[in-house]
mmCIF file of N, CA and C in Angstrom:
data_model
loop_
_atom_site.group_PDB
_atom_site.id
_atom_site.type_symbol
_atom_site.label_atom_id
_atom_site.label_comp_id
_atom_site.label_asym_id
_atom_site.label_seq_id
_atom_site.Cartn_x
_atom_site.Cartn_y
_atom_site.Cartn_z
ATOM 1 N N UNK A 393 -22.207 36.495 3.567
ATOM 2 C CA UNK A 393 -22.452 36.535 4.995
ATOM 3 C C UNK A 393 -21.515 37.547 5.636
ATOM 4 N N UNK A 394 -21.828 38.204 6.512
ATOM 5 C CA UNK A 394 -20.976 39.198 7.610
ATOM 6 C C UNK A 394 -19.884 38.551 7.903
ATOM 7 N N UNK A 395 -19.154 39.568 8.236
ATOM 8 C CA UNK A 395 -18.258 38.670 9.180
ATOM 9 C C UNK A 395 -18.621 38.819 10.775
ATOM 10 N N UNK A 396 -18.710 37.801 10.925
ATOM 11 C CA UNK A 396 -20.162 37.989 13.004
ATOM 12 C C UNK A 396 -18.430 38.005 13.787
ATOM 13 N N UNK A 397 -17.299 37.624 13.452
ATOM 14 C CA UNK A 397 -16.485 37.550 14.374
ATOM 15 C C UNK A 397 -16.215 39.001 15.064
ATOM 16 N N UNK A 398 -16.200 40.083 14.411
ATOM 17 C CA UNK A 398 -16.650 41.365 14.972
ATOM 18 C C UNK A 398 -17.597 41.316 15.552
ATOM 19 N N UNK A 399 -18.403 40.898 15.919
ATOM 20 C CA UNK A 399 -19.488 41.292 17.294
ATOM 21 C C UNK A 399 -19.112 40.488 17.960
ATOM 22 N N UNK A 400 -18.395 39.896 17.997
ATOM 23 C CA UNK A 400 -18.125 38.528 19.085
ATOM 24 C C UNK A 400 -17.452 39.274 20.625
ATOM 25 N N UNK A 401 -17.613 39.517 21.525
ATOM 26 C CA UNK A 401 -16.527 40.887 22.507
ATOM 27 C C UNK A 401 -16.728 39.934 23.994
ATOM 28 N N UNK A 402 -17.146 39.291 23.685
ATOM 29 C CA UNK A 402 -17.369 37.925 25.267
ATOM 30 C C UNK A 402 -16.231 37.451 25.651
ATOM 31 N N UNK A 403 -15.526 37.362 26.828
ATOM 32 C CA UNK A 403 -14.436 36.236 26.817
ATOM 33 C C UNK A 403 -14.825 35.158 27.097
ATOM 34 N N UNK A 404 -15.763 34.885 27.236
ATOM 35 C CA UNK A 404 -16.392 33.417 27.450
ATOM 36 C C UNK A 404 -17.333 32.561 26.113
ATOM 37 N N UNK A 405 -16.563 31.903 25.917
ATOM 38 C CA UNK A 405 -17.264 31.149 24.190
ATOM 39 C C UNK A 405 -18.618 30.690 24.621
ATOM 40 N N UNK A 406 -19.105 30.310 25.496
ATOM 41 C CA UNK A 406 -20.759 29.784 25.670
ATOM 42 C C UNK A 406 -21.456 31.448 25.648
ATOM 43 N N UNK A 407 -20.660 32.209 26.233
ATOM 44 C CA UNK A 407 -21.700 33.748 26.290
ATOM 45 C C UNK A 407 -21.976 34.193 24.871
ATOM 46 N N UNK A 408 -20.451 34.220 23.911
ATOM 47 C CA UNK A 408 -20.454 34.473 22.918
ATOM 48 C C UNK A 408 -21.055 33.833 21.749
ATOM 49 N N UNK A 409 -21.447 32.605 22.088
ATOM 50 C CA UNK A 409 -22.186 31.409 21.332
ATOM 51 C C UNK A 409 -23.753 31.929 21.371
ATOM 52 N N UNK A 410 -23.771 32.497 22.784
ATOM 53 C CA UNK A 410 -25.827 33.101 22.672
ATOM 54 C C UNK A 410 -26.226 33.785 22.011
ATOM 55 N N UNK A 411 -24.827 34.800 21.961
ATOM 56 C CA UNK A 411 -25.134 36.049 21.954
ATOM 57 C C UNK A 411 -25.039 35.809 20.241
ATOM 58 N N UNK A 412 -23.995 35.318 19.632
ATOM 59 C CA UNK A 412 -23.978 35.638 18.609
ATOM 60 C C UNK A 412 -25.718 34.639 17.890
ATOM 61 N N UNK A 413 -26.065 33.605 18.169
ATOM 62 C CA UNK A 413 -27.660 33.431 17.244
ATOM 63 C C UNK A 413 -28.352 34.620 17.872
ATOM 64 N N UNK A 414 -28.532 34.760 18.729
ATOM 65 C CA UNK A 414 -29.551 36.099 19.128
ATOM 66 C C UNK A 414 -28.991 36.879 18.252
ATOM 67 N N UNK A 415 -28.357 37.534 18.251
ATOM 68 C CA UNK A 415 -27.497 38.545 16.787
ATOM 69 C C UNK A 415 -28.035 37.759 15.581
ATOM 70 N N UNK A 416 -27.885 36.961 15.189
ATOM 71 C CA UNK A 416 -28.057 36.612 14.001
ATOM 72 C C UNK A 416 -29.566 36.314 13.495
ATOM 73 N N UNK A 417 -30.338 35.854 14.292
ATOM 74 C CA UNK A 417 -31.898 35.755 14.492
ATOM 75 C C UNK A 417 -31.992 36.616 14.181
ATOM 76 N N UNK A 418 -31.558 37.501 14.869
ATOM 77 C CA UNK A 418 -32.834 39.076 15.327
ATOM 78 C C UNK A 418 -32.378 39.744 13.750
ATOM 79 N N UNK A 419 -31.034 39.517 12.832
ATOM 80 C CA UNK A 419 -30.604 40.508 11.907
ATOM 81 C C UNK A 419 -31.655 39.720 10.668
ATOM 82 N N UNK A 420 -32.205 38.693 10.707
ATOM 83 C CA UNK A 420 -33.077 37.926 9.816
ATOM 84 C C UNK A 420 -35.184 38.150 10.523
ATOM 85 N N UNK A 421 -35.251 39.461 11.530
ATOM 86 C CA UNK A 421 -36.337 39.554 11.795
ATOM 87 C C UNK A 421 -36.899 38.793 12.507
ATOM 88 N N UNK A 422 -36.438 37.364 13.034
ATOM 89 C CA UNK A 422 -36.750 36.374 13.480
ATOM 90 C C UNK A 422 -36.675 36.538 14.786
ATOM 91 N N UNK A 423 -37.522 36.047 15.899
ATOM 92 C CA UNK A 423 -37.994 35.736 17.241
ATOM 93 C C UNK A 423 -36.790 35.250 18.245
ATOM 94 N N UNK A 424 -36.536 35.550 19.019
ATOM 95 C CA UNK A 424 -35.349 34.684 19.861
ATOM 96 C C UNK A 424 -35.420 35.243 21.352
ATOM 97 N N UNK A 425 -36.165 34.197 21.785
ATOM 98 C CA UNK A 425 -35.953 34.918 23.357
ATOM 99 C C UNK A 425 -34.775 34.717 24.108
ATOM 100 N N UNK A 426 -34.169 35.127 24.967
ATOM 101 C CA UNK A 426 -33.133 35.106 25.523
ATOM 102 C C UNK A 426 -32.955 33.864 26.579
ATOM 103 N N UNK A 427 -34.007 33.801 27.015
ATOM 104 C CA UNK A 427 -34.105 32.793 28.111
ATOM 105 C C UNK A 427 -34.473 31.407 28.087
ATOM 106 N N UNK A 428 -35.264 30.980 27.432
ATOM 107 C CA UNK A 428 -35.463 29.534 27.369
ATOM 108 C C UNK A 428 -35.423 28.804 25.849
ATOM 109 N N UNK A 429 -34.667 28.563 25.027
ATOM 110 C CA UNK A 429 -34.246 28.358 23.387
ATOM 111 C C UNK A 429 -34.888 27.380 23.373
ATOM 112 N N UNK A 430 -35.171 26.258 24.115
ATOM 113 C CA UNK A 430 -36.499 25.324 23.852
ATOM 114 C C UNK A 430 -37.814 25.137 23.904
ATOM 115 N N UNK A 431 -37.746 26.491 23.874
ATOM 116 C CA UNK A 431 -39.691 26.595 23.618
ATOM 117 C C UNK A 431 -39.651 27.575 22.665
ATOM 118 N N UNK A 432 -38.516 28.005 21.553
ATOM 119 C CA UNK A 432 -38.337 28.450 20.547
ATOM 120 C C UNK A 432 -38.839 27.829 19.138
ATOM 121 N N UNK A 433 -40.110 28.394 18.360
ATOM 122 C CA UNK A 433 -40.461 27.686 17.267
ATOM 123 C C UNK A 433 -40.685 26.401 17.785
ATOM 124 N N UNK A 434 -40.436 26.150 16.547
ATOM 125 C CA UNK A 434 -41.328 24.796 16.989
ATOM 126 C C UNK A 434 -40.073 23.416 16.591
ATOM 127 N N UNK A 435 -40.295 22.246 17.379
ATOM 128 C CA UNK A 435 -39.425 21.247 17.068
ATOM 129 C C UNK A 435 -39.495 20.448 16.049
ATOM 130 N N UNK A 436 -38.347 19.836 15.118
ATOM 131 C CA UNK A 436 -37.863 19.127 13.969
ATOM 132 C C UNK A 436 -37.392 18.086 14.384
ATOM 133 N N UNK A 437 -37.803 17.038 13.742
ATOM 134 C CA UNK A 437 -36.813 15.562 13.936
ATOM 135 C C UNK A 437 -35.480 15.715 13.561
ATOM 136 N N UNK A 438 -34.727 15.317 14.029
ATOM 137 C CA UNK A 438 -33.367 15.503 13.750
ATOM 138 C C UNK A 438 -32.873 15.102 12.453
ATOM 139 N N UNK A 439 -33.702 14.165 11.970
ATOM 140 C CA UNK A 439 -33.306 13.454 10.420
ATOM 141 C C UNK A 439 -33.699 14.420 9.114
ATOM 142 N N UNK A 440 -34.683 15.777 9.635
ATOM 143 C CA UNK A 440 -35.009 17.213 8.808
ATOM 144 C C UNK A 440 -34.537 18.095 9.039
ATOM 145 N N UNK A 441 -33.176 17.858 9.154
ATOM 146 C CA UNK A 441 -32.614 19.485 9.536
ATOM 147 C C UNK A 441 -32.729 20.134 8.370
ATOM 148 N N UNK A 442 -32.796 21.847 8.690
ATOM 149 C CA UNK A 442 -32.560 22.482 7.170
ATOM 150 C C UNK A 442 -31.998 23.684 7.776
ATOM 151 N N UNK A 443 -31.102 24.351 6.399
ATOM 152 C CA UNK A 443 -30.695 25.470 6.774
ATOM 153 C C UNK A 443 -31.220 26.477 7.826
ATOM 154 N N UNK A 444 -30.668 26.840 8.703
ATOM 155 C CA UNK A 444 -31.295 28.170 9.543
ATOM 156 C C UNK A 444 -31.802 27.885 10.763
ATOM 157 N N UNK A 445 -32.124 26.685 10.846
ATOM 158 C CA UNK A 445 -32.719 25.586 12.343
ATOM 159 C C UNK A 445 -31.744 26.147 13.122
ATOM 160 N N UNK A 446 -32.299 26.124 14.297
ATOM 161 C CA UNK A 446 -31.468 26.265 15.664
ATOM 162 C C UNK A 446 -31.281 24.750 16.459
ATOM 163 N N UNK A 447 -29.822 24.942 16.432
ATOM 164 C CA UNK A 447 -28.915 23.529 16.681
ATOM 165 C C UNK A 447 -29.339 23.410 18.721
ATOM 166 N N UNK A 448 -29.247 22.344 19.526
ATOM 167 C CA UNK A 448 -29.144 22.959 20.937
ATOM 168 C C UNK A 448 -28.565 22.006 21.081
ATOM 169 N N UNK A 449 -27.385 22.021 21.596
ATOM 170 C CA UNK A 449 -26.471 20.589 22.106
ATOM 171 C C UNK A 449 -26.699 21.045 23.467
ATOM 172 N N UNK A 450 -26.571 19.510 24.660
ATOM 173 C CA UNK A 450 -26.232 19.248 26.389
ATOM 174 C C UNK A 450 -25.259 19.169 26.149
ATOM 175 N N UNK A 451 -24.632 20.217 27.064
ATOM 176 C CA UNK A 451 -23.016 19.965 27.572
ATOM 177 C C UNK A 451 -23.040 20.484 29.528
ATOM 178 N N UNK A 452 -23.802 19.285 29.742
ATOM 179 C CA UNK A 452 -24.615 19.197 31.225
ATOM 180 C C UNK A 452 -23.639 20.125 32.371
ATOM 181 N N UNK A 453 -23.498 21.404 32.933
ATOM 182 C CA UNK A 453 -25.130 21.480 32.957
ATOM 183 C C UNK A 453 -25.557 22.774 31.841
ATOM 184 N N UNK A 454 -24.514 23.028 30.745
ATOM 185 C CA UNK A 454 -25.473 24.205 30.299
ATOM 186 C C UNK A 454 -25.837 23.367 28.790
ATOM 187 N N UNK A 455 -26.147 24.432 27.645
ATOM 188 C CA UNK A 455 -26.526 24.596 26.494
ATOM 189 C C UNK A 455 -25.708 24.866 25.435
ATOM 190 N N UNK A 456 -25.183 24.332 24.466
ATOM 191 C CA UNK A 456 -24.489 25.243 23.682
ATOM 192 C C UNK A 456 -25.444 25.189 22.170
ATOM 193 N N UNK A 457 -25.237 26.060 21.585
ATOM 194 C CA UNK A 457 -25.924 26.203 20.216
ATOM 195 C C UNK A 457 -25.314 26.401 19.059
ATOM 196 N N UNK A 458 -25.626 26.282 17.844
ATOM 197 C CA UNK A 458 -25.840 26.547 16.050
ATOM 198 C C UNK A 458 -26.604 26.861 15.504
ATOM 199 N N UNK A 459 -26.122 27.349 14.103
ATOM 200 C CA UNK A 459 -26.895 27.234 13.071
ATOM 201 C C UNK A 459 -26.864 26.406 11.934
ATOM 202 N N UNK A 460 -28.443 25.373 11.985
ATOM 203 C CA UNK A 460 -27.809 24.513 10.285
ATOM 204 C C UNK A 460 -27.510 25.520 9.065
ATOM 205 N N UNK A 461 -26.656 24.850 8.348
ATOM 206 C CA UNK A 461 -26.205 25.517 7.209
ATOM 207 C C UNK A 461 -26.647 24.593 5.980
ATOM 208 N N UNK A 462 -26.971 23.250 6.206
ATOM 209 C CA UNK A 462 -27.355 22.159 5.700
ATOM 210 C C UNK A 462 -27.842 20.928 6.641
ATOM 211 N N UNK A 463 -28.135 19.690 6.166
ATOM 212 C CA UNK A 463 -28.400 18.400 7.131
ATOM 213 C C UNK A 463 -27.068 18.169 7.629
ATOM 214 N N UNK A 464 -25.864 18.666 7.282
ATOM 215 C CA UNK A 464 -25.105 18.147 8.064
ATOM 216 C C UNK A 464 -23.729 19.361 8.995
ATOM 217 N N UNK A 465 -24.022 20.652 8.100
ATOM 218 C CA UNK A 465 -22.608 21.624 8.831
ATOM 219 C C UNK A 465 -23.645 22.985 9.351
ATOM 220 N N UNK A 466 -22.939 23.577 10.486
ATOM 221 C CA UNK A 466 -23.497 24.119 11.200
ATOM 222 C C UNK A 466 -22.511 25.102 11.427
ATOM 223 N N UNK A 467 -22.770 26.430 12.280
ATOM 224 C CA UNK A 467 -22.131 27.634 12.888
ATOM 225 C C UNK A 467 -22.669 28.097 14.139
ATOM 226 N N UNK A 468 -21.418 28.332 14.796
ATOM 227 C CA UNK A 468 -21.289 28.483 15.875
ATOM 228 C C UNK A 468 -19.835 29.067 16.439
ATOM 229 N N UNK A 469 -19.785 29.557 17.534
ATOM 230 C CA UNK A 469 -19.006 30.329 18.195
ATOM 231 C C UNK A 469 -18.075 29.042 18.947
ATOM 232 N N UNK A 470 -16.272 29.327 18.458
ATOM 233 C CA UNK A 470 -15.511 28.281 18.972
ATOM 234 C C UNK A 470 -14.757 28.897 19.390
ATOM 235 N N UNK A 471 -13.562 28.963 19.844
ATOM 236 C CA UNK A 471 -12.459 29.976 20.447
ATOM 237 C C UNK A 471 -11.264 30.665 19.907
ATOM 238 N N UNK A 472 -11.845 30.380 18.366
ATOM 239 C CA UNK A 472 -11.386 31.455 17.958
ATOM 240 C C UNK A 472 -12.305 32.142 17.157
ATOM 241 N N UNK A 473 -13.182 32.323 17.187
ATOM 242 C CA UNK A 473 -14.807 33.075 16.611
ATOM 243 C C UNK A 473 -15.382 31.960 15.956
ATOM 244 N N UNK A 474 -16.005 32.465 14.977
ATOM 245 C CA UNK A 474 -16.897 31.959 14.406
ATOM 246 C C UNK A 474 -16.584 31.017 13.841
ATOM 247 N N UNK A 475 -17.361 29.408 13.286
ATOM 248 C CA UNK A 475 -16.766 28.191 12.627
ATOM 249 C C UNK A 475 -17.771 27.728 12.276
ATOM 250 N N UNK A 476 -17.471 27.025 11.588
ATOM 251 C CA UNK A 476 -18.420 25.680 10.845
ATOM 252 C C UNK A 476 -17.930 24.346 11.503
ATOM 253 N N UNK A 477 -18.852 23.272 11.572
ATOM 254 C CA UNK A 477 -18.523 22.058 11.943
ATOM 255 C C UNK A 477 -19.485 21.012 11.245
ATOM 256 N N UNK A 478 -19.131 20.072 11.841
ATOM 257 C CA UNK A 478 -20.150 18.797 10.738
ATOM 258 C C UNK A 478 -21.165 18.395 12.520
ATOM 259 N N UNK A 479 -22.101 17.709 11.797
ATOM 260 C CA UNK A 479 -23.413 17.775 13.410
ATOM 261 C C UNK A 479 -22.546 16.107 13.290
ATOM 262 N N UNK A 480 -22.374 15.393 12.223
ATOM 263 C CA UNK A 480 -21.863 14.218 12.407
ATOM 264 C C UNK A 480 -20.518 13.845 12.971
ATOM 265 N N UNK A 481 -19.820 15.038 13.379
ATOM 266 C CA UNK A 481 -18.652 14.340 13.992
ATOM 267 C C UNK A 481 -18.392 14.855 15.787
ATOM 268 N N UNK A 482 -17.989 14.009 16.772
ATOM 269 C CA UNK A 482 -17.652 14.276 17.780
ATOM 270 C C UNK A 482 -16.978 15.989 18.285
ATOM 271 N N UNK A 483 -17.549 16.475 19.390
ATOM 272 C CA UNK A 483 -18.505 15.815 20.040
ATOM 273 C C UNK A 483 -20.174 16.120 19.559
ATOM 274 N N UNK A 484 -20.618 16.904 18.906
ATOM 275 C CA UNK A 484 -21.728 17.444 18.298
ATOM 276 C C UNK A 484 -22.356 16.155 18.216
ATOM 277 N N UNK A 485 -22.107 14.991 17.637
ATOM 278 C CA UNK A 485 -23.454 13.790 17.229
ATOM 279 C C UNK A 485 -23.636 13.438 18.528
ATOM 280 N N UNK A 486 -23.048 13.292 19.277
ATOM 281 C CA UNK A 486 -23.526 12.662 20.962
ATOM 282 C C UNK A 486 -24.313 14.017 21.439
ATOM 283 N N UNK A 487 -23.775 14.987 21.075
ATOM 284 C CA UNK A 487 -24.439 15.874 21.554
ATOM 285 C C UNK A 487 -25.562 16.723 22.172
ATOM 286 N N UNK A 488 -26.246 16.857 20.023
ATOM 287 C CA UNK A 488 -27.215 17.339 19.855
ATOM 288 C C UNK A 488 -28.522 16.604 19.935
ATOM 289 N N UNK A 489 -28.902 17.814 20.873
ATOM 290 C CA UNK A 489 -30.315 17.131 22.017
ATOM 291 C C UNK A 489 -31.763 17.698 20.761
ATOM 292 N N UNK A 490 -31.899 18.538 20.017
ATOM 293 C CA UNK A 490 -32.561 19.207 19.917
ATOM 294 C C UNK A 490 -32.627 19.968 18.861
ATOM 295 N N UNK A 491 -33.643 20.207 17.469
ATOM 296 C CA UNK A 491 -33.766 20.911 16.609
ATOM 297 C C UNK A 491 -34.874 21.895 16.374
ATOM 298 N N UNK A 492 -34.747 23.326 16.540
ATOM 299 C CA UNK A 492 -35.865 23.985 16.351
ATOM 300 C C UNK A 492 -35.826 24.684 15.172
ATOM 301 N N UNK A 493 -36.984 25.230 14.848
ATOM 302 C CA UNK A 493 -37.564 26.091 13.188
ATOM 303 C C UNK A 493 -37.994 27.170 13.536
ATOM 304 N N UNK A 494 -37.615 28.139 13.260
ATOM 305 C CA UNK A 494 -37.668 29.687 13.796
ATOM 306 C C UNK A 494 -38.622 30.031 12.446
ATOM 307 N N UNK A 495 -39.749 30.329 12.738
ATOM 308 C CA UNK A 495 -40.536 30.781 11.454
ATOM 309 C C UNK A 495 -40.571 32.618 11.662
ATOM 310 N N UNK A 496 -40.826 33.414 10.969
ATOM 311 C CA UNK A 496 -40.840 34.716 10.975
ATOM 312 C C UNK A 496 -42.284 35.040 11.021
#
C-alpha cells in the first residue's frame, strides 16, 4: 500500500478523512462522488463487511469515514495521518451508521 500520509495537506482531520477515500477510490477506478457518500453503491448489513466497503460513522452533525480492511479493522484519517482501528471498539461501534460496496 502507498503511503496516503503524503497526500494528506488538510489541517482539518474530517477534510482530510474525505479527501483521502476520494483519493483512494478514485486510485482503484472506483466511483465517489463528493457530495452525498450515502447514495454511494449500494448498502451492506453491517454483519457483511468486507474489505474495501466504505465505513460512514455520525459524529452529529457531520460524517466521518473508512475503509474495511476486514469485518473488523478499518482506515482512516486520525491526527496524525493515516491509521487503522477496530469498527469494534469505542467510539467507532456506537458509531457506525452505515456500510456501502463501491462496485467498479
Amino acid at each position: 500500500m502507498e503511503n496516503y500520509n503524503d497526500f494528506i495537506v488538510s489541517s482539518s482531520v474530517w477534510d482530510s478523512n474525505k479527501e483521502f477515500i476520494a483519493m483512494s477510490f478514485s486510485a482503484y477506478g472506483l466511483p465517489m462522488p463528493e457530495d452525498d457518500h450515502l447514495e454511494t453503491g449500494e448498502e451492506v448489513d453491517k454483519s457483511e463487511i468486507k474489505k474495501g466497503d466504505l465505513l460512514i460513522f455520525s459524529f452529529d452533525p457531520s460524517f466521518y469515514y473508512g475503509i474495511a480492511l476486514d469485518e473488523d479493522k478499518f482506515i482512516h484519517v486520525g491526527h496524525n495521518g493515516v491509521k487503522s482501528s477496530a469498527i469494534s471498539s469505542e467510539p467507532w461501534n456506537k458509531k457506525l451508521i452505515e456500510v456501502r460496496r463501491i462496485k467498479q
